[in-house]
Coordinates of N, CA and C in Angstrom, one line a residue:
M1 N 3.8 9.6 -19.6 CA 4.6 8.4 -19.7 C 3.7 7.1 -19.6
F2 N 2.8 7.1 -18.6 CA 1.9 5.9 -18.3 C 1.0 5.7 -19.6
R3 N 0.5 6.7 -20.2 CA -0.3 6.6 -21.3 C 0.3 5.8 -22.4
S4 N 1.7 6.0 -22.6 CA 2.4 5.3 -23.7 C 2.7 3.8 -23.4
L5 N 2.4 3.3 -22.3 CA 2.6 1.9 -22.0 C 1.7 1.0 -22.9
S6 N 2.2 -0.1 -23.1 CA 1.4 -1.1 -24.0 C 0.1 -1.5 -23.2
P7 N -0.9 -1.9 -23.9 CA -2.1 -2.4 -23.2 C -1.8 -3.6 -22.3
I8 N -0.8 -4.4 -22.6 CA -0.5 -5.5 -21.7 C 0.1 -5.0 -20.4
K9 N 1.0 -4.0 -20.4 CA 1.5 -3.4 -19.2 C 0.5 -2.7 -18.4
K10 N -0.5 -2.0 -19.1 CA -1.6 -1.4 -18.4 C -2.4 -2.4 -17.7
A11 N -2.7 -3.5 -18.4 CA -3.5 -4.6 -17.8 C -2.8 -5.2 -16.6
Y12 N -1.4 -5.4 -16.7 CA -0.7 -5.9 -15.5 C -0.8 -5.0 -14.3
I13 N -0.7 -3.7 -14.6 CA -0.8 -2.7 -13.5 C -2.2 -2.7 -12.9
A14 N -3.2 -2.8 -13.8 CA -4.6 -2.9 -13.3 C -4.7 -4.1 -12.4
G15 N -4.1 -5.2 -12.8 CA -4.2 -6.5 -11.9 C -3.5 -6.3 -10.6
F16 N -2.3 -5.5 -10.6 CA -1.6 -5.2 -9.4 C -2.5 -4.4 -8.5
L17 N -3.2 -3.4 -9.1 CA -4.1 -2.5 -8.3 C -5.2 -3.4 -7.7
D18 N -5.8 -4.3 -8.5 CA -6.8 -5.2 -8.0 C -6.4 -6.0 -6.8
G19 N -5.1 -6.5 -6.9 CA -4.7 -7.4 -5.8 C -4.0 -6.7 -4.7
D20 N -3.1 -5.8 -5.0 CA -2.3 -5.1 -4.0 C -2.4 -3.6 -4.0
G21 N -3.6 -3.2 -4.2 CA -3.8 -1.7 -4.2 C -5.1 -1.3 -3.5
S22 N -5.2 0.0 -3.3 CA -6.4 0.5 -2.6 C -6.8 1.8 -3.3
I23 N -8.0 2.0 -3.4 CA -8.6 3.3 -4.0 C -9.6 3.8 -3.0
Y24 N -9.4 5.0 -2.5 CA -10.3 5.5 -1.5 C -10.2 7.1 -1.4
A25 N -11.3 7.6 -0.8 CA -11.4 9.0 -0.6 C -11.7 9.3 0.9
R26 N -11.2 10.4 1.4 CA -11.4 10.8 2.8 C -11.9 12.2 2.8
A27 N -12.8 12.4 3.8 CA -13.2 13.8 4.1 C -12.7 14.1 5.5
K28 N -11.6 14.8 5.6 CA -11.0 15.0 6.9 C -11.5 16.3 7.5
P29 N -12.0 16.3 8.7 CA -12.5 17.6 9.3 C -11.3 18.6 9.4
N30 N -11.6 19.8 8.9 CA -10.6 20.8 8.9 C -11.3 22.2 8.8
P31 N -11.4 22.9 10.0 CA -12.1 24.1 10.0 C -11.6 25.2 9.1
T32 N -10.4 25.1 8.6 CA -9.8 26.1 7.8 C -10.3 26.0 6.3
Y33 N -11.0 24.9 6.0 CA -11.6 24.8 4.6 C -13.0 25.3 4.6
R34 N -13.4 25.7 3.4 CA -14.7 26.4 3.2 C -15.9 25.7 3.9
Y35 N -16.0 24.4 3.7 CA -17.1 23.7 4.3 C -16.7 22.8 5.5
G36 N -15.5 23.1 6.0 CA -15.1 22.4 7.2 C -14.5 21.0 7.0
F37 N -14.3 20.6 5.7 CA -13.6 19.3 5.5 C -12.6 19.5 4.3
Q38 N -11.5 18.8 4.5 CA -10.5 18.6 3.4 C -10.8 17.3 2.7
I39 N -10.9 17.4 1.4 CA -11.2 16.2 0.6 C -9.8 15.6 0.1
A40 N -9.5 14.4 0.4 CA -8.3 13.7 0.1 C -8.6 12.5 -0.7
L41 N -8.0 12.4 -1.9 CA -8.3 11.2 -2.8 C -6.9 10.4 -2.9
Y42 N -7.0 9.1 -2.9 CA -5.8 8.3 -3.0 C -6.0 7.0 -3.8
I43 N -4.9 6.7 -4.5 CA -4.6 5.4 -5.0 C -3.3 5.0 -4.4
V44 N -3.3 3.8 -3.8 CA -2.1 3.3 -3.2 C -1.8 1.9 -3.6
L45 N -0.6 1.6 -4.1 CA -0.1 0.3 -4.4 C 0.8 -0.1 -3.3
F46 N 0.8 -1.4 -2.9 CA 1.6 -1.9 -1.7 C 2.5 -3.1 -2.2
Q47 N 3.6 -3.2 -1.6 CA 4.5 -4.3 -1.8 C 5.5 -4.4 -0.7
S48 N 6.0 -5.6 -0.4 CA 7.0 -5.8 0.6 C 8.3 -5.2 0.2
T49 N 9.1 -4.7 1.2 CA 10.4 -4.2 0.9 C 11.3 -5.2 0.3
K50 N 11.0 -6.5 0.5 CA 11.8 -7.6 -0.1 C 11.8 -7.5 -1.6
D51 N 10.7 -7.0 -2.2 CA 10.6 -6.9 -3.6 C 10.7 -5.5 -4.1
G52 N 11.5 -4.7 -3.3 CA 11.6 -3.2 -3.5 C 12.1 -2.9 -4.9
K53 N 13.1 -3.6 -5.4 CA 13.7 -3.2 -6.7 C 12.6 -3.3 -7.8
Q54 N 11.9 -4.4 -7.9 CA 10.8 -4.6 -8.9 C 9.7 -3.6 -8.7
F55 N 9.3 -3.3 -7.4 CA 8.3 -2.4 -7.1 C 8.7 -1.0 -7.6
N56 N 9.9 -0.6 -7.4 CA 10.4 0.7 -7.8 C 10.3 0.8 -9.3
K57 N 10.7 -0.3 -10.0 CA 10.6 -0.3 -11.5 C 9.1 -0.1 -11.9
L58 N 8.2 -0.8 -11.3 CA 6.8 -0.7 -11.6 C 6.3 0.8 -11.4
C59 N 6.6 1.3 -10.2 CA 6.2 2.7 -9.9 C 6.8 3.7 -10.8
T60 N 8.0 3.5 -11.2 CA 8.7 4.4 -12.2 C 8.0 4.3 -13.5
A61 N 7.6 3.1 -13.9 CA 6.8 3.0 -15.2 C 5.5 3.7 -15.1
I62 N 4.8 3.7 -14.0 CA 3.6 4.4 -13.8 C 3.8 5.9 -14.0
G63 N 4.8 6.4 -13.3 CA 5.2 7.8 -13.4 C 4.4 8.7 -12.6
Y64 N 3.6 8.2 -11.7 CA 2.8 9.1 -10.8 C 3.1 8.7 -9.4
G65 N 2.9 9.6 -8.5 CA 2.9 9.3 -7.0 C 4.3 9.3 -6.5
K66 N 4.4 9.0 -5.2 CA 5.6 8.9 -4.5 C 5.7 7.6 -3.7
I67 N 6.9 7.1 -3.7 CA 7.1 5.8 -3.0 C 7.6 6.1 -1.6
R68 N 7.0 5.4 -0.6 CA 7.5 5.6 0.8 C 7.6 4.2 1.4
E69 N 8.5 4.1 2.4 CA 8.7 2.9 3.1 C 8.0 3.0 4.5
R70 N 7.2 2.1 4.8 CA 6.5 2.1 6.1 C 7.4 1.4 7.1
N71 N 7.0 1.5 8.4 CA 7.8 0.9 9.5 C 7.6 -0.6 9.6
D72 N 6.5 -1.1 8.9 CA 6.2 -2.5 9.0 C 6.8 -3.4 7.8
G73 N 7.8 -2.8 7.1 CA 8.4 -3.6 6.0 C 7.6 -3.6 4.7
M74 N 6.7 -2.6 4.6 CA 6.0 -2.5 3.3 C 6.4 -1.2 2.6
L75 N 6.3 -1.2 1.3 CA 6.4 0.0 0.5 C 5.1 0.4 0.0
E76 N 4.9 1.7 -0.2 CA 3.6 2.2 -0.8 C 4.0 3.2 -1.9
C77 N 3.3 3.1 -3.0 CA 3.3 4.1 -4.0 C 2.0 4.8 -3.9
V78 N 2.0 6.1 -3.5 CA 0.8 6.8 -3.2 C 0.6 7.9 -4.3
I79 N -0.5 7.8 -5.0 CA -0.9 8.7 -6.0 C -2.1 9.6 -5.4
N80 N -1.9 10.9 -5.2 CA -2.9 11.7 -4.6 C -3.2 13.0 -5.3
K81 N -2.6 13.2 -6.5 CA -3.0 14.4 -7.2 C -4.1 14.1 -8.1
I82 N -5.1 14.9 -8.1 CA -6.4 14.6 -8.9 C -6.1 14.3 -10.3
N83 N -5.3 15.2 -11.0 CA -5.1 14.9 -12.4 C -4.4 13.6 -12.7
D84 N -3.4 13.3 -11.8 CA -2.7 12.0 -11.9 C -3.7 10.8 -11.7
I85 N -4.6 11.0 -10.7 CA -5.5 9.9 -10.4 C -6.5 9.7 -11.6
K86 N -7.0 10.8 -12.2 CA -7.8 10.7 -13.4 C -7.2 10.0 -14.5
E87 N -5.9 10.4 -14.8 CA -5.2 9.8 -15.9 C -4.9 8.4 -15.7
F88 N -4.5 8.1 -14.5 CA -4.1 6.7 -14.1 C -5.4 5.8 -14.3
L89 N -6.5 6.2 -13.7 CA -7.7 5.4 -13.7 C -8.2 5.3 -15.2
G90 N -8.1 6.4 -15.9 CA -8.5 6.3 -17.3 C -7.7 5.3 -18.1
C91 N -6.5 5.0 -17.8 CA -5.6 4.1 -18.5 C -5.9 2.6 -18.0
V92 N -6.3 2.4 -16.7 CA -6.5 1.0 -16.2 C -7.9 0.7 -16.2
R93 N -8.8 1.6 -16.3 CA -10.3 1.4 -16.1 C -10.8 0.2 -16.8
S94 N -10.4 0.0 -18.1 CA -11.0 -1.1 -18.8 C -10.4 -2.5 -18.4
F95 N -9.3 -2.5 -17.7 CA -8.7 -3.7 -17.3 C -9.0 -4.2 -15.8
V96 N -9.4 -3.2 -15.0 CA -9.7 -3.6 -13.6 C -10.9 -4.5 -13.5
V97 N -10.8 -5.5 -12.6 CA -11.9 -6.4 -12.4 C -12.4 -6.3 -11.0
L98 N -11.6 -6.5 -10.0 CA -12.1 -6.6 -8.6 C -12.5 -5.2 -8.0
K99 N -11.8 -4.2 -8.5 CA -12.0 -2.8 -7.9 C -12.7 -1.9 -8.9
K100 N -13.5 -2.5 -9.8 CA -14.2 -1.8 -10.9 C -15.1 -0.7 -10.2
R101 N -15.9 -1.1 -9.2 CA -16.8 -0.2 -8.5 C -16.1 1.0 -7.9
Q102 N -14.9 0.7 -7.3 CA -14.1 1.7 -6.6 C -13.6 2.7 -7.7
V103 N -13.1 2.2 -8.8 CA -12.7 3.0 -9.9 C -13.8 4.0 -10.4
E104 N -14.9 3.4 -10.6 CA -16.1 4.2 -11.1 C -16.5 5.3 -10.1
L105 N -16.5 4.9 -8.8 CA -16.9 5.8 -7.7 C -15.8 6.9 -7.6
M106 N -14.6 6.6 -7.7 CA -13.5 7.6 -7.6 C -13.7 8.6 -8.8
L107 N -13.9 8.2 -10.0 CA -14.1 9.1 -11.1 C -15.4 10.0 -10.9
K108 N -16.4 9.4 -10.3 CA -17.6 10.1 -10.0 C -17.4 11.2 -8.9
I109 N -16.6 10.8 -7.9 CA -16.2 11.8 -6.9 C -15.4 12.9 -7.4
I110 N -14.5 12.7 -8.3 CA -13.6 13.7 -8.9 C -14.5 14.7 -9.7
E111 N -15.5 14.1 -10.5 CA -16.4 14.9 -11.3 C -17.3 15.8 -10.3
S112 N -17.7 15.2 -9.3 CA -18.6 15.9 -8.3 C -17.8 17.0 -7.6
K113 N -16.5 16.7 -7.2 CA -15.7 17.7 -6.6 C -15.5 18.9 -7.5
E114 N -15.3 18.7 -8.7 CA -15.1 19.8 -9.7 C -16.3 20.6 -9.9
R115 N -17.5 20.1 -9.5 CA -18.8 20.8 -9.7 C -19.3 21.5 -8.5
V116 N -18.6 21.4 -7.4 CA -19.1 22.0 -6.1 C -19.2 23.5 -6.2
K117 N -20.4 24.0 -6.0 CA -20.6 25.5 -6.1 C -21.3 26.0 -4.8
N118 N -21.8 25.1 -4.0 CA -22.5 25.5 -2.8 C -22.5 24.3 -1.8
K119 N -23.1 24.6 -0.6 CA -23.1 23.7 0.5 C -23.9 22.4 0.1
R120 N -24.9 22.5 -0.7 CA -25.7 21.3 -1.1 C -24.8 20.4 -2.0
D121 N -24.1 21.0 -2.9 CA -23.2 20.2 -3.8 C -22.1 19.5 -3.0
F122 N -21.6 20.3 -1.9 CA -20.6 19.7 -1.1 C -21.1 18.5 -0.3
Q123 N -22.4 18.6 0.2 CA -23.0 17.5 0.9 C -23.1 16.3 0.0
L124 N -23.5 16.5 -1.2 CA -23.6 15.4 -2.2 C -22.2 14.7 -2.4
L125 N -21.2 15.6 -2.4 CA -19.8 15.0 -2.5 C -19.5 14.2 -1.3
L126 N -19.8 14.7 -0.1 CA -19.5 14.0 1.2 C -20.3 12.6 1.1
D127 N -21.5 12.6 0.7 CA -22.3 11.4 0.6 C -21.6 10.4 -0.3
L128 N -21.1 10.8 -1.5 CA -20.3 9.9 -2.4 C -19.1 9.3 -1.7
I129 N -18.4 10.2 -1.0 CA -17.2 9.8 -0.3 C -17.5 8.7 0.8
D130 N -18.6 9.0 1.5 CA -19.0 8.1 2.6 C -19.5 6.7 2.0
S131 N -19.9 6.7 0.7 CA -20.3 5.4 0.1 C -19.1 4.5 -0.1
Y132 N -17.9 5.0 0.0 CA -16.8 4.1 -0.1 C -16.8 3.0 1.0
R133 N -17.4 3.4 2.2 CA -17.4 2.4 3.3 C -18.1 1.1 2.9
D134 N -19.0 1.2 2.0 CA -19.7 0.0 1.5 C -18.9 -0.9 0.6
L135 N -17.8 -0.3 0.0 CA -17.0 -1.0 -1.0 C -15.7 -1.4 -0.4
N136 N -15.2 -0.7 0.6 CA -13.9 -1.0 1.2 C -14.1 -1.2 2.7
Y137 N -13.1 -1.9 3.3 CA -13.1 -2.1 4.7 C -12.8 -0.7 5.3
S138 N -13.6 -0.3 6.2 CA -13.4 1.0 6.8 C -13.6 0.9 8.3
K139 N -12.6 1.5 9.1 CA -12.8 1.5 10.5 C -13.8 2.6 10.9
L140 N -13.8 3.6 10.2 CA -14.7 4.8 10.5 C -16.0 4.6 9.7
R141 N -17.1 4.5 10.5 CA -18.4 4.2 9.9 C -19.4 5.3 10.1
I142 N -18.9 6.5 10.3 CA -19.8 7.6 10.5 C -20.2 8.3 9.3
K143 N -21.4 8.9 9.2 CA -21.9 9.6 8.1 C -21.6 11.1 8.4
R144 N -20.9 11.8 7.4 CA -20.6 13.2 7.6 C -21.7 14.0 7.1
V145 N -22.2 15.0 7.9 CA -23.2 15.9 7.5 C -22.7 17.3 7.9
L146 N -22.9 18.2 6.9 CA -22.6 19.6 7.2 C -23.5 20.2 8.2
T147 N -23.0 21.1 9.0 CA -23.9 21.8 9.9 C -24.6 22.9 9.2
P148 N -25.8 23.2 9.6 CA -26.5 24.3 8.8 C -25.9 25.7 8.9

């Protein structure tokens, strides 16, 4: 559905992402996963509940993700499925201005995640994910290293 939108609508959505969106990846410690971390990728669009009707129309047009209402009066449209993220970024990539580096890094992380075959590959993936802290505001500033 999103692919079929006009270039003008894709550009508008890219501008919305630039201004009221976030692109990030997390490596959450989880001992049940093969290398001890769960990789979570996200694109999130934000809007006040005051503009909920228009925001719902926008998110419906995008066709990916789920809308949730936060306790602070904000709505979020969260896209966290890898194929949806790849397709979404592929459609807005040429229009994004402010978050161009985050888009490129996310696509690189997805590519790297798909190529993980061993611990060394996974550490390279963790290093890419940790590099988001240089592009985004991050409360957590630790470097993740796999134990030998």
